[in-house]
């Protein structure tokens, strides 16, 4: 017997319809690449999304054709999220921080038909457009007056003119909820980038889950600043979930420096902000240097790489801002776990609670996870100590990459995350390392994250990366590469002494290397491959 409930496909257009009908006045604020602050709301976003759908209707595209964006977080990018997917096309968010060759490779691989870009990326588009033969139309996200006469890009049109000519009447089509809605390529730290293809169904389920109190806890009372870019794993679902709950959104555009982010939080009464640790590092540095405080911020979501303990302590103890430590991947839409204490942990003392809160957290409902032995594949115990390969499954986790042979991707329906983790008896997962970054010393493993966390707690250290160096006896030994805070004086010996009593002796790095900067990847994470390349002539002391 089948249920007798309405069989309505879960489509992204439901989100924008809901936001318009129930939260039309909720504000959408954007710092534009033009430099000014633009004020819009969900009602406007919905209207313009329908104009986008009408404009795409005139571009001779097929259902499922890819429409790419190369843009910072802004109201225009938000409208495109809904206009492109809602009309049955596939939103392909491109990462502008990629090398031009990698970018054109991705555009060709995805066979993007239309490409919309922020004017700040005009030089990048000028460099790649001739290598992107599938793109039939290039659209600059600007007013008609701002369009340069001699851009060199054939047929370039201004976005505002392109949608301005369109009617705001449009009825969103109904189709199979399993249809592709958007795609995002992984960063390609190993080999070519891989295309992850989300569906309408996966996006809706994920957005619903993200709103829950033990997940990102978003509501219509929030003013949310996604510093995490909309080209990085859908800005962690925030654009979709904000539409579902009717939250105010505040977009930083391309100004991600500490001062700009802090000023926007204060000016727009932001209650919740989300980003990778490197962004918060810059903002906290700016606040410390200028003696600033927050007046409205209640919590920050920190993910993408491990939240250093020193950062959590600063947010919570100095600024009274709660931290939600979250873990996920592009392949997971991206949310997998969020660290929120359980009811039975309320009685733990402050230190014990803090130790739990530093973990990556519990599985969000909809995600299942387990750790397995890398050799045998046997499931490992949840004792908080035993570490193994982390596997996940769920309706918003990928089962294949675009145009690749995916026959061996899943193991009995489980996806290999490439992370090594422990899970404690309460179900709190902690990432030990990415499997390729773990340091193998004398048959034992050293977590590069643990070493980095200790170094980052030193008051003179702005950033620290731990990598393994070849060693004839131990296979590998860790070293820590350090960027000092501006004006700070600290020696190699000071840093090494700082590790005493904080970790086992054999896990203390063999050396400290000071550098001016640690290479960051396109999503703001430390690039250890590039760092290893930079240090290729380095030798461990005594070798
Ligand atoms: P990529 O950086 O390869 O583009 P993602 O942005 O999808 O891919 O990053 C996913 C990876 O980032 C995870 O597999 C994990 O290694 C790392 N990661 C994400 N969040 C955290 C976290 N809170 N703590 C530690 N590592 C994290």
XYZ file of C-alpha atoms and ligand atoms in Angstrom:
570
model
C 0.000 0.000 0.000
C 1.350 3.440 -0.894
C 0.935 6.464 1.333
C -1.690 8.971 0.384
C 0.419 12.086 0.684
C 1.060 14.555 -2.134
C 3.857 13.385 -4.359
C 5.644 16.653 -4.944
C 9.209 16.600 -6.290
C 11.753 18.337 -4.039
C 12.913 21.167 -6.296
C 15.109 24.201 -5.647
C 12.278 26.412 -6.957
C 10.321 25.472 -3.795
C 12.910 27.331 -1.743
C 12.695 30.596 -3.628
C 8.898 30.439 -3.836
C 8.767 29.997 -0.080
C 11.257 32.808 0.593
C 9.267 35.193 -1.602
C 5.868 34.315 -0.168
C 6.819 34.248 3.489
C 9.992 36.308 3.868
C 9.923 38.819 1.001
C 11.176 41.646 3.232
C 14.093 39.766 4.779
C 17.163 41.651 3.632
C 19.946 40.569 1.288
C 22.923 42.881 1.736
C 25.977 42.791 -0.520
C 29.305 44.511 -0.583
C 29.664 44.691 -4.344
C 32.831 44.445 -6.401
C 31.856 47.977 -7.480
C 32.757 48.943 -3.872
C 29.350 50.067 -2.563
C 26.840 48.305 -0.299
C 23.747 47.076 -2.151
C 20.456 46.400 -0.356
C 17.960 43.875 -1.673
C 15.543 41.335 -0.165
C 14.166 37.846 -0.810
C 11.224 39.305 -2.761
C 13.611 41.034 -5.182
C 15.838 37.970 -5.439
C 12.832 35.842 -6.401
C 11.678 38.346 -9.027
C 15.112 38.600 -10.597
C 15.561 34.815 -10.473
C 12.460 34.569 -12.680
C 13.949 37.151 -15.042
C 17.094 35.006 -15.234
C 14.957 31.969 -16.064
C 13.258 33.928 -18.868
C 16.603 35.194 -20.166
C 18.035 31.648 -20.189
C 14.929 30.576 -22.088
C 16.128 32.786 -24.940
C 19.591 31.248 -25.093
C 18.664 28.049 -26.869
C 19.741 25.748 -24.058
C 18.631 22.199 -23.376
C 17.338 20.927 -20.020
C 20.402 20.083 -17.922
C 22.812 22.342 -19.818
C 25.482 23.855 -17.619
C 25.504 27.565 -16.860
C 28.654 28.674 -15.087
C 29.342 31.450 -12.602
C 32.669 33.023 -11.742
C 31.611 35.276 -8.927
C 32.030 36.362 -5.319
C 29.194 36.121 -2.819
C 26.551 38.696 -3.736
C 22.832 39.149 -4.418
C 23.486 38.526 -8.111
C 25.151 35.195 -7.413
C 22.225 34.324 -5.126
C 19.636 35.060 -7.833
C 21.647 32.915 -10.214
C 21.628 30.024 -7.738
C 17.828 29.946 -8.001
C 17.273 31.205 -11.567
C 19.642 28.697 -13.175
C 18.739 25.572 -11.194
C 15.053 26.421 -10.863
C 14.640 26.602 -14.631
C 16.142 23.137 -15.129
C 19.706 24.184 -15.960
C 22.754 23.173 -13.981
C 24.535 25.863 -11.991
C 28.272 25.320 -12.259
C 30.148 27.425 -9.709
C 33.726 28.071 -10.815
C 36.535 28.864 -8.420
C 38.262 32.061 -9.597
C 41.334 31.322 -7.508
C 42.282 28.413 -9.754
C 45.051 28.672 -12.295
C 43.651 29.812 -15.704
C 44.656 26.488 -17.320
C 42.790 24.557 -14.651
C 39.789 26.837 -15.023
C 39.531 26.351 -18.796
C 40.012 22.595 -18.308
C 37.023 22.545 -15.953
C 34.828 24.703 -18.227
C 35.547 22.356 -21.131
C 35.045 19.236 -19.086
C 31.676 20.472 -17.804
C 30.787 21.784 -21.292
C 29.528 25.057 -19.878
C 27.266 26.897 -22.353
C 26.898 30.280 -20.694
C 29.367 31.905 -18.312
C 28.529 34.821 -16.020
C 31.348 36.630 -14.250
C 32.041 39.490 -11.831
C 33.814 42.407 -13.472
C 36.778 41.905 -11.144
C 37.414 38.661 -13.046
C 37.450 40.299 -16.486
C 41.247 39.821 -16.883
C 40.842 36.128 -16.017
C 38.037 35.735 -18.559
C 40.105 37.570 -21.151
C 42.894 35.062 -20.515
C 40.713 31.941 -20.842
C 37.763 32.694 -23.138
C 39.508 31.633 -26.354
C 40.205 28.223 -24.758
C 36.546 27.644 -23.854
C 34.803 26.763 -27.129
C 31.658 25.344 -25.496
C 30.710 28.730 -24.019
C 28.215 30.381 -26.378
C 27.556 33.438 -24.290
C 29.639 35.528 -21.895
C 27.806 37.793 -19.459
C 29.428 40.392 -17.201
C 27.665 40.877 -13.841
C 27.320 44.653 -14.157
C 25.167 47.512 -15.458
C 25.165 48.225 -19.195
C 27.168 51.443 -18.603
C 29.958 49.528 -16.862
C 30.579 47.239 -19.836
C 33.908 48.054 -21.497
C 33.630 48.726 -25.246
C 36.812 46.809 -26.050
C 36.731 43.797 -23.731
C 38.005 41.483 -26.484
C 35.308 38.952 -25.558
C 33.003 38.367 -28.517
C 29.329 39.113 -27.862
C 29.876 40.119 -24.228
C 26.685 41.479 -22.675
C 25.916 43.212 -19.383
C 23.883 41.169 -16.914
C 21.556 43.993 -15.927
C 20.629 44.595 -19.575
C 20.288 40.834 -20.180
C 17.785 40.283 -17.367
C 16.360 43.839 -17.343
C 14.614 43.215 -20.654
C 12.791 40.170 -19.262
C 9.375 39.756 -17.702
C 9.175 38.887 -14.004
C 6.398 36.401 -14.814
C 7.597 32.837 -14.984
C 6.283 29.546 -13.703
C 8.986 27.253 -12.415
C 8.874 23.921 -14.261
C 8.213 20.626 -12.466
C 10.557 17.733 -13.187
C 12.237 14.722 -11.613
C 13.770 15.735 -8.273
C 16.793 13.573 -9.053
C 17.730 15.893 -11.945
C 21.084 17.626 -11.647
C 20.820 21.081 -10.070
C 24.401 22.212 -9.702
C 27.984 21.112 -9.876
C 31.240 21.936 -8.205
C 34.708 20.588 -8.971
C 36.977 19.450 -6.150
C 40.195 21.371 -5.826
C 42.284 18.754 -7.582
C 45.100 18.537 -5.093
C 45.643 15.047 -6.487
C 45.307 14.851 -10.272
C 42.650 16.659 -12.271
C 39.700 18.239 -10.483
C 36.634 16.013 -10.259
C 33.072 17.182 -10.923
C 30.563 16.617 -8.131
C 26.974 16.810 -9.408
C 24.229 17.687 -6.906
C 20.559 16.977 -7.504
C 17.492 19.012 -6.546
C 16.556 16.320 -4.069
C 19.995 16.132 -2.446
C 20.154 19.920 -2.211
C 16.759 20.210 -0.533
C 17.364 17.428 1.952
C 20.740 18.925 2.808
C 19.272 22.425 3.213
C 16.597 21.099 5.542
C 19.137 19.248 7.638
C 21.427 22.279 7.853
C 18.767 24.412 9.553
C 18.317 22.076 12.534
C 19.404 23.198 16.036
C 22.124 20.552 16.306
C 23.359 21.427 12.820
C 23.863 25.080 11.776
C 20.828 26.251 13.774
C 19.597 28.889 11.304
C 16.357 30.837 11.623
C 14.463 33.891 10.382
C 15.894 35.780 13.365
C 19.438 35.426 12.040
C 21.567 37.751 9.998
C 24.073 35.435 8.348
C 27.404 36.278 6.763
C 28.747 33.471 4.588
C 32.421 34.331 4.216
C 32.832 30.878 2.722
C 32.515 31.497 -1.011
C 29.477 30.425 -3.005
C 31.925 28.665 -5.337
C 33.182 26.504 -2.468
C 30.711 23.644 -1.891
C 27.607 25.871 -2.165
C 28.796 28.127 0.661
C 27.985 25.209 2.975
C 24.259 25.264 2.021
C 23.719 28.724 3.489
C 22.071 30.251 0.365
C 19.519 27.426 0.248
C 18.897 27.110 3.983
C 18.574 30.883 4.379
C 15.789 30.802 1.755
C 14.057 27.983 3.610
C 14.119 29.792 6.958
C 13.910 33.377 5.667
C 17.170 34.575 7.213
C 18.801 37.877 6.353
C 21.982 37.346 4.330
C 25.045 39.573 4.266
C 27.532 39.017 1.437
C 31.148 40.180 1.609
C 31.902 40.266 -2.142
C 35.649 39.956 -2.737
C 36.717 41.865 0.404
C 37.746 39.044 2.723
C 40.467 40.866 4.688
C 40.056 41.130 8.463
C 38.921 44.753 8.529
C 36.305 44.406 5.775
C 34.779 41.274 7.310
C 34.725 42.779 10.811
C 33.202 46.070 9.595
C 30.449 44.251 7.730
C 29.581 42.159 10.798
C 29.199 45.313 12.879
C 27.395 47.423 10.254
C 24.816 44.788 9.375
C 24.145 43.305 12.804
C 25.437 39.885 11.768
C 24.543 37.146 14.278
C 26.219 34.210 12.575
C 29.195 33.966 10.223
C 30.743 31.003 8.436
C 34.220 30.508 7.019
C 37.511 28.615 6.978
C 40.066 29.168 9.784
C 42.383 31.332 7.649
C 39.657 33.962 7.230
C 39.005 34.076 10.976
C 42.723 34.256 11.638
C 42.858 37.488 9.616
C 39.795 38.931 11.312
C 40.945 38.074 14.843
C 44.362 39.584 14.056
C 42.680 42.835 12.994
C 40.506 42.890 16.130
C 43.403 42.207 18.468
C 45.572 44.880 16.872
C 42.788 47.486 17.147
C 41.185 46.499 20.460
C 37.791 45.769 18.848
C 34.760 43.864 20.175
C 31.630 42.370 18.583
C 28.231 43.834 19.336
C 25.894 41.349 17.610
C 27.809 38.220 16.562
C 26.605 35.133 18.443
C 28.241 32.258 16.630
C 30.727 31.302 13.937
C 30.771 28.176 11.861
C 34.359 27.044 11.329
C 35.162 24.265 8.906
C 37.029 23.337 5.747
C 40.092 22.565 7.861
C 40.519 21.879 11.552
C 39.638 24.720 13.907
C 42.784 25.333 15.987
C 42.086 25.242 19.755
C 43.590 28.698 20.151
C 40.988 30.068 17.727
C 38.080 28.417 19.508
C 39.353 29.720 22.844
C 39.703 33.265 21.494
C 36.189 33.339 20.058
C 34.570 31.825 23.125
C 36.632 33.209 26.025
C 37.658 36.626 24.741
C 34.760 37.598 22.484
C 31.887 35.513 23.911
C 31.084 34.088 20.475
C 30.096 30.454 20.178
C 31.962 28.236 17.702
C 30.325 25.518 15.647
C 33.097 23.285 14.390
C 31.903 21.527 11.231
C 33.373 18.974 8.879
C 32.422 18.030 5.357
C 33.541 17.818 1.769
C 32.487 19.041 -1.665
C 31.433 15.427 -2.262
C 29.065 15.688 0.727
C 27.188 18.864 -0.279
C 29.203 19.515 2.064
C 27.874 18.951 5.616
C 28.847 15.734 7.401
C 29.306 16.531 11.082
C 28.778 19.509 13.361
C 30.085 19.718 16.908
C 27.263 20.495 19.332
C 27.329 18.983 22.826
C 24.727 16.385 23.768
C 22.408 16.777 26.747
C 24.353 14.203 28.755
C 27.544 16.287 28.431
C 26.153 19.346 30.215
C 27.601 18.071 33.494
C 31.176 17.762 32.190
C 33.667 20.252 33.584
C 34.748 23.151 31.387
C 37.991 21.510 30.197
C 36.261 18.259 29.280
C 33.547 20.148 27.394
C 36.182 22.155 25.541
C 37.987 18.953 24.536
C 34.759 17.623 22.990
C 33.977 20.902 21.258
C 37.280 20.792 19.424
C 36.274 17.593 17.678
C 34.665 17.763 14.244
C 31.397 16.607 15.756
C 28.444 14.297 15.395
C 26.881 13.057 12.176
C 24.071 15.240 10.932
C 20.829 13.244 10.532
C 21.014 11.943 6.966
C 24.711 11.086 7.145
C 25.999 7.774 8.421
C 29.680 7.251 9.133
C 32.128 4.598 10.251
C 35.866 4.093 10.597
C 37.580 1.066 9.098
C 40.974 -0.583 9.088
C 42.808 0.639 5.973
C 44.111 -2.859 5.150
C 41.246 -5.208 5.957
C 38.301 -2.805 5.698
C 36.992 -4.135 9.033
C 34.965 -1.680 11.077
C 36.839 -0.189 14.054
C 35.489 0.587 17.540
C 34.076 3.931 18.610
C 36.388 4.388 21.599
C 37.760 7.836 20.781
C 41.262 6.375 20.436
C 41.328 3.898 17.569
C 41.783 5.685 14.277
C 40.956 4.483 10.800
C 39.720 5.495 7.357
C 36.501 7.482 7.571
C 33.644 6.296 5.329
C 30.258 7.976 4.867
C 26.922 7.353 3.211
C 23.719 9.310 2.771
C 21.369 10.960 0.282
C 23.530 14.071 -0.215
C 26.815 12.218 -0.644
C 28.206 11.597 -4.121
C 28.024 8.225 -5.790
C 30.076 9.263 -8.802
C 32.064 12.015 -10.453
C 31.030 13.630 -13.721
C 32.176 11.627 -16.770
C 34.497 9.342 -14.765
C 34.438 5.603 -14.339
C 32.741 5.337 -10.960
C 32.445 1.579 -10.795
C 34.810 1.282 -7.811
C 34.067 4.553 -6.086
C 31.769 3.204 -3.379
C 32.609 0.230 -1.165
C 29.340 -1.524 -0.289
C 27.591 1.811 -0.713
C 30.099 3.733 1.437
C 32.200 6.655 0.172
C 35.872 6.884 1.225
C 36.484 10.411 2.506
C 40.283 10.234 2.383
C 40.316 11.354 6.011
C 41.620 9.439 9.008
C 39.527 9.801 12.151
C 38.504 8.535 15.571
C 34.915 8.314 16.802
C 34.160 8.394 20.545
C 31.399 6.464 22.336
C 29.091 9.503 22.099
C 29.551 9.521 18.317
C 31.846 12.554 18.153
C 34.216 12.198 15.235
C 37.672 13.727 15.269
C 39.796 14.058 12.162
C 43.347 12.902 12.805
C 44.501 13.935 9.375
C 43.944 13.647 5.685
C 45.359 10.237 4.867
C 47.961 11.790 2.588
C 49.142 14.249 5.254
C 49.487 11.844 8.148
C 53.143 11.447 9.200
C 54.398 7.908 9.507
C 57.210 7.768 12.037
C 58.689 4.438 13.107
C 55.505 2.526 12.308
C 53.376 4.968 14.339
C 51.249 7.782 13.002
C 51.619 11.423 13.963
C 48.692 13.729 13.305
C 49.881 16.847 11.518
C 46.764 18.627 12.829
C 47.768 17.935 16.462
C 51.243 19.365 15.882
C 49.824 22.433 14.128
C 47.307 23.041 16.888
C 50.039 23.162 19.523
C 52.225 25.482 17.463
C 49.270 27.771 16.701
C 48.652 28.212 20.428
C 52.070 29.925 20.777
C 51.465 33.686 21.096
C 54.081 34.554 18.453
C 52.740 32.180 15.782
C 50.365 33.435 13.090
C 50.165 30.211 11.087
C 51.760 26.770 11.307
C 51.911 23.787 8.976
C 53.314 20.412 9.924
C 54.718 18.137 7.231
C 56.676 14.897 7.240
C 60.271 14.848 5.997
C 62.052 11.685 4.840
C 64.190 10.042 7.518
C 66.441 6.991 6.986
C 65.579 5.375 10.315
C 62.022 6.543 11.083
C 60.652 6.797 7.511
C 59.384 10.296 8.219
C 59.805 12.882 10.944
C 57.604 15.942 11.419
C 58.791 19.503 11.033
C 56.691 22.565 11.670
C 56.737 25.470 9.232
C 55.855 28.725 10.970
C 54.786 32.222 9.968
C 55.437 34.644 12.847
C 52.890 37.274 13.883
C 53.928 40.752 12.666
C 56.668 42.129 14.928
C 56.907 38.944 17.029
C 60.310 37.622 18.098
C 60.583 33.883 18.611
C 63.317 31.312 18.074
C 63.318 27.719 16.853
C 64.204 26.612 20.418
C 61.318 28.607 21.948
C 58.819 26.883 19.674
C 60.228 23.409 20.264
C 60.250 23.989 24.040
C 56.583 24.977 23.790
C 55.774 21.368 22.822
C 57.184 19.980 26.113
C 54.437 18.343 28.212
C 51.866 18.975 25.486
C 52.492 15.841 23.459
C 54.492 12.609 23.509
C 58.228 13.220 23.000
C 58.387 11.274 19.730
C 55.586 13.429 18.324
C 57.491 16.686 18.892
C 58.726 18.042 15.550
C 62.415 17.676 14.752
C 62.733 21.209 13.470
C 61.076 24.584 12.977
C 61.351 26.388 9.648
C 60.335 30.054 9.555
C 58.775 31.346 6.342
C 57.085 34.612 5.311
C 53.947 32.857 4.062
C 52.453 29.382 3.784
C 50.930 28.698 0.349
C 47.115 28.674 0.496
C 44.922 26.820 -1.986
C 41.887 28.055 -3.852
C 39.611 27.434 -0.886
C 41.884 29.043 1.714
C 43.450 25.829 2.979
C 47.161 25.293 3.508
C 48.659 23.609 0.472
C 51.020 21.039 1.815
C 52.014 19.761 -1.608
C 53.189 23.236 -2.615
C 54.924 23.589 0.757
C 56.771 20.297 0.285
C 57.840 21.504 -3.161
C 59.060 24.785 -1.626
C 61.143 22.809 0.893
C 62.437 20.158 -1.498
C 66.090 20.945 -0.702
C 65.474 20.953 3.041
C 67.288 18.355 5.177
C 66.383 17.350 8.708
C 68.983 18.422 11.345
C 71.807 15.919 11.670
C 71.222 14.218 8.309
P 39.159 20.226 -1.321
O 39.835 21.052 -0.244
O 39.905 19.008 -1.702
O 38.550 21.006 -2.411
P 36.873 20.144 0.265
O 36.847 21.614 0.331
O 35.664 19.414 -0.077
O 37.898 19.625 -0.702
O 37.527 19.654 1.589
C 37.236 18.447 2.187
C 38.303 18.076 3.160
O 38.629 19.186 3.999
C 37.900 17.003 4.112
O 38.015 15.724 3.527
C 38.881 17.215 5.252
O 40.133 16.651 4.982
C 39.028 18.703 5.275
N 38.173 19.286 6.296
C 36.973 19.875 6.137
N 36.496 20.314 7.309
C 37.410 19.993 8.258
C 37.508 20.152 9.686
N 36.574 20.776 10.397
N 38.596 19.661 10.295
C 39.567 19.032 9.618
N 39.545 18.854 8.282
C 38.477 19.325 7.610
